[in-house]
PDB file of C-alpha atoms in Angstrom:
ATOM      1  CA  UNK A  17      92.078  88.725  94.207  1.00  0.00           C
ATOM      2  CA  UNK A  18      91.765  91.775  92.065  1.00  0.00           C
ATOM      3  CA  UNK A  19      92.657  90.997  88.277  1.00  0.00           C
ATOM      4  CA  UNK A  20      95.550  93.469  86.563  1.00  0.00           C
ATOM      5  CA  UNK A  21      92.692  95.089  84.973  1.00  0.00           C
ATOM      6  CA  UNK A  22      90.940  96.286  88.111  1.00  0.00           C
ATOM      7  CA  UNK A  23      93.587  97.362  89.720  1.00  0.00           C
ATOM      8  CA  UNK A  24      95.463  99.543  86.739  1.00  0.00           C
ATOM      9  CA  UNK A  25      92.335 101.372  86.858  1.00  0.00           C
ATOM     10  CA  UNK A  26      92.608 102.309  90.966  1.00  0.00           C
ATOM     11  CA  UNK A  27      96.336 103.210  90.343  1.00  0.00           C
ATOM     12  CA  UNK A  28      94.747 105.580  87.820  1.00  0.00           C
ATOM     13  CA  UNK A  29      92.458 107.229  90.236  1.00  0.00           C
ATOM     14  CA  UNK A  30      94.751 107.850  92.370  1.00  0.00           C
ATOM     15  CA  UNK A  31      97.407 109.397  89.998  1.00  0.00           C
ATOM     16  CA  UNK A  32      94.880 111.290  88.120  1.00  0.00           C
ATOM     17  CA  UNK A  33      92.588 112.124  91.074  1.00  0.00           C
ATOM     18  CA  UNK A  34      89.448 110.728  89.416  1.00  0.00           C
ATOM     19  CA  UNK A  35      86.147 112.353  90.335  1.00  0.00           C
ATOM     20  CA  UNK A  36      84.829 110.933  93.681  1.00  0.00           C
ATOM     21  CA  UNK A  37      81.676 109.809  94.332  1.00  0.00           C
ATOM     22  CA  UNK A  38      79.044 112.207  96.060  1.00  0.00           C
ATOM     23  CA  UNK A  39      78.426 110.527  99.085  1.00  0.00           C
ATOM     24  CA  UNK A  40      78.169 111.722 102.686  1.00  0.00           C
ATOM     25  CA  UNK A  41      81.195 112.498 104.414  1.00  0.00           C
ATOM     26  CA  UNK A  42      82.753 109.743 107.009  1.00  0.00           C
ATOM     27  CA  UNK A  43      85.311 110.258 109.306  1.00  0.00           C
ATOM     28  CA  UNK A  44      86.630 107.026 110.408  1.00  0.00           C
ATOM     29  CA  UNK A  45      89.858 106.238 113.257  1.00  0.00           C
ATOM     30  CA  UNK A  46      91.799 103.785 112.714  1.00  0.00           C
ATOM     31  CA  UNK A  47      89.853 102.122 115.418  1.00  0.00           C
ATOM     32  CA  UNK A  48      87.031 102.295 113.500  1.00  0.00           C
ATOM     33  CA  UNK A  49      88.443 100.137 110.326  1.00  0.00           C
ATOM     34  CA  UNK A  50      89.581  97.553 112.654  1.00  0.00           C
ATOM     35  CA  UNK A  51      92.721  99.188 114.783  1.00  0.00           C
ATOM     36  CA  UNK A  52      96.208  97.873 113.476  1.00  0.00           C
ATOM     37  CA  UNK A  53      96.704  96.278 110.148  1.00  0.00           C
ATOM     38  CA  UNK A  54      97.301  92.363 111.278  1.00  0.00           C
ATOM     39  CA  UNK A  55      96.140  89.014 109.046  1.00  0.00           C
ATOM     40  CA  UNK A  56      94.266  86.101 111.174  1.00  0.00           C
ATOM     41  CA  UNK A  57      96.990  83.914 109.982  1.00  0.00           C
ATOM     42  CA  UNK A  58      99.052  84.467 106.757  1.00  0.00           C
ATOM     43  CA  UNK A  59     100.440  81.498 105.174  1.00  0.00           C
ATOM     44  CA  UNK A  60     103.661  83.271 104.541  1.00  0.00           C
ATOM     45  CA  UNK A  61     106.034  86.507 106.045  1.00  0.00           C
ATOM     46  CA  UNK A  62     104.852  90.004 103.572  1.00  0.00           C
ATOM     47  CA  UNK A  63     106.961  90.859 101.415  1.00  0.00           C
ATOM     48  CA  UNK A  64     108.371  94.451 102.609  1.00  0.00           C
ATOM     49  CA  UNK A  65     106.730  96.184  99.732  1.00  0.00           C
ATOM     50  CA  UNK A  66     103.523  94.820 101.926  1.00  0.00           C
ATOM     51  CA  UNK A  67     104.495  95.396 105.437  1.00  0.00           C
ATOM     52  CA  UNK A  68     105.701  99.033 104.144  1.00  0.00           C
ATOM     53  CA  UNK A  69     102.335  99.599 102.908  1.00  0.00           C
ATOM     54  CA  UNK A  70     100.369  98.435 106.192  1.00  0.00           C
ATOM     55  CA  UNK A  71     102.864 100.693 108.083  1.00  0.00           C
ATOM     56  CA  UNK A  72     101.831 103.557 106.200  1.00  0.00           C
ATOM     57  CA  UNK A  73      97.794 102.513 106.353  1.00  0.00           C
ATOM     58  CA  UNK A  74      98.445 102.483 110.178  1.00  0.00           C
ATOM     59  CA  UNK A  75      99.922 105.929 109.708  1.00  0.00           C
ATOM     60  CA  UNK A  76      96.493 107.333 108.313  1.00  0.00           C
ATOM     61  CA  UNK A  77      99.030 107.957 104.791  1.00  0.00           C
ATOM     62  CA  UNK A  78      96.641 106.487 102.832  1.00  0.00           C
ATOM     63  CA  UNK A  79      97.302 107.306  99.803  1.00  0.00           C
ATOM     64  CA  UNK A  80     100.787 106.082  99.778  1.00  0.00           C
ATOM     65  CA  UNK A  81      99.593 103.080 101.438  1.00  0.00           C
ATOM     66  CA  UNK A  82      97.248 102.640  98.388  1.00  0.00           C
ATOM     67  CA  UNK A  83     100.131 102.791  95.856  1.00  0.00           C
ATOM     68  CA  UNK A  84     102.316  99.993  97.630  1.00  0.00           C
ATOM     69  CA  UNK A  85      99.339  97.790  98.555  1.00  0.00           C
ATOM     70  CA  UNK A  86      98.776  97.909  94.781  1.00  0.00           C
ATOM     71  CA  UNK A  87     102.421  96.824  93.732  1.00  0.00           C
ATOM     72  CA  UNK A  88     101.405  93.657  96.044  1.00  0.00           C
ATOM     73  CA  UNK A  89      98.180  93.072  93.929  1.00  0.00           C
ATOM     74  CA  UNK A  90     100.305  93.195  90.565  1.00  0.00           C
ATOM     75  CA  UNK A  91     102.501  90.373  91.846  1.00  0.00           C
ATOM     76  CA  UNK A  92     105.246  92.472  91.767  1.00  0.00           C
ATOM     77  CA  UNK A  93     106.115  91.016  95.443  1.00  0.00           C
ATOM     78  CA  UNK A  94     105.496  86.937  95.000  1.00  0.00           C
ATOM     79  CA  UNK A  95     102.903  87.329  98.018  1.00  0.00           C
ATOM     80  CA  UNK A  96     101.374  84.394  99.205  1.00  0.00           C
ATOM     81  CA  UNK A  97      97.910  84.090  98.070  1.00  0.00           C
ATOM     82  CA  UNK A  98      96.472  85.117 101.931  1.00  0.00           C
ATOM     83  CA  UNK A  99      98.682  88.123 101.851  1.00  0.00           C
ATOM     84  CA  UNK A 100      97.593  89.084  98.268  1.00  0.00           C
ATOM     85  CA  UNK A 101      93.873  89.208  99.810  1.00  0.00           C
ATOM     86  CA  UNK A 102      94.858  91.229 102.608  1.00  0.00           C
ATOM     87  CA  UNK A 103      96.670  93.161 100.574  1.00  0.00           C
ATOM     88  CA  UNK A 104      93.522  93.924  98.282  1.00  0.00           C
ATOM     89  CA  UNK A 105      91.683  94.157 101.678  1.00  0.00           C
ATOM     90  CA  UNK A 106      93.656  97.174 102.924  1.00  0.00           C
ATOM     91  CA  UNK A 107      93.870  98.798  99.598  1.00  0.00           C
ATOM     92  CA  UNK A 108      90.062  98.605  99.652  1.00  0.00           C
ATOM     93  CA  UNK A 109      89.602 100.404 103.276  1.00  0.00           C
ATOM     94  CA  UNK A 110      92.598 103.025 101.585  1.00  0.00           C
ATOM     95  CA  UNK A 111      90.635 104.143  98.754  1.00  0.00           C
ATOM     96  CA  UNK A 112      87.602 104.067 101.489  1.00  0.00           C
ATOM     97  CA  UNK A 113      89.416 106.699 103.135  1.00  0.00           C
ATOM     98  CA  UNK A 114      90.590 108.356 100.187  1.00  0.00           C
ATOM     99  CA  UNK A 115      86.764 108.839  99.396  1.00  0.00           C
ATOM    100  CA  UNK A 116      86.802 106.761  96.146  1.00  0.00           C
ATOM    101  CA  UNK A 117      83.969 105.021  97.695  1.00  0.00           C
ATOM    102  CA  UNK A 118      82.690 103.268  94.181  1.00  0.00           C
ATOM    103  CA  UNK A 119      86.194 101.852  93.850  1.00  0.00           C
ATOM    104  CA  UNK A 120      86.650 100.669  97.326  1.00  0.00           C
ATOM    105  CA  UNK A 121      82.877  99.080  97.244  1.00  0.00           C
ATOM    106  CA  UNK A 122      84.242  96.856  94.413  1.00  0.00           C
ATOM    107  CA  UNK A 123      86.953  95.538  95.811  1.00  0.00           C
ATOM    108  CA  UNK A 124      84.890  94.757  98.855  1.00  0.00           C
ATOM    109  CA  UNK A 125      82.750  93.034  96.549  1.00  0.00           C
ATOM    110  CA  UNK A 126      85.096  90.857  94.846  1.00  0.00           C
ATOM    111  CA  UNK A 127      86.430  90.201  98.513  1.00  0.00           C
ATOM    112  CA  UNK A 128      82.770  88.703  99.518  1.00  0.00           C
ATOM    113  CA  UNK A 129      82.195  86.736  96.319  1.00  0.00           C
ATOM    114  CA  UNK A 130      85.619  84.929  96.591  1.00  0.00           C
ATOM    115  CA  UNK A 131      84.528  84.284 100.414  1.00  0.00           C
ATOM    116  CA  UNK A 132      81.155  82.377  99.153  1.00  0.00           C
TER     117      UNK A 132
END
């Protein structure tokens, strides 16, 4: 899970439109990043803020998919803890998209080192 910390400073990427990395170009489908948003087996329901922003990942609106998967990972929602990590999951593969590839490769990161 993504402390406050971490993810104030994605929320300010995206606001401010932070410098993205120079990497080569990717065009991924939805396909691609794993077809339509669903969890293995949440402990819990989302919280709408949640299923709004999944809805709006499978859309391709990314970047407003970024901002409400973040109001999940500030425990503004009560999420269970699975749907927290999915939450930070999807806001990961957002900011992917979004080309903020540094920021997205960190969250991936904390993702595999709470998995080990």
């Amino acid at each position: 899970m993504a402390t406050k910390g971490s993810t104030r400073v994605i929320a300010i990427c995206l606001v401010l439109g932070a410098t993205r990395a120079g990497a080569q170009d990717m065009v991924f489908t939805v396909e691609d990043t794993g077809g339509t948003p669903t969890a293995p087996c949440a402990d819990a329901p989302p919280s709408e803020v949640l299923a709004n922003g999944l809805r709006l990942y499978q859309r391709e609106q990314y970047a407003e998919a970024a901002v409400q998967l973040q109001r999940v990972l500030e425990d503004e929602t009560y999420d269970s803890p699975a749907n927290l990590e999915k939450a930070q999951f999807f806001l990961a593969k957002c900011l992917y998209h979004l080309r903020f590839y540094r920021t997205a490769l960190a969250l991936f990161d904390e993702i595999t080192q709470r998995g080990q």
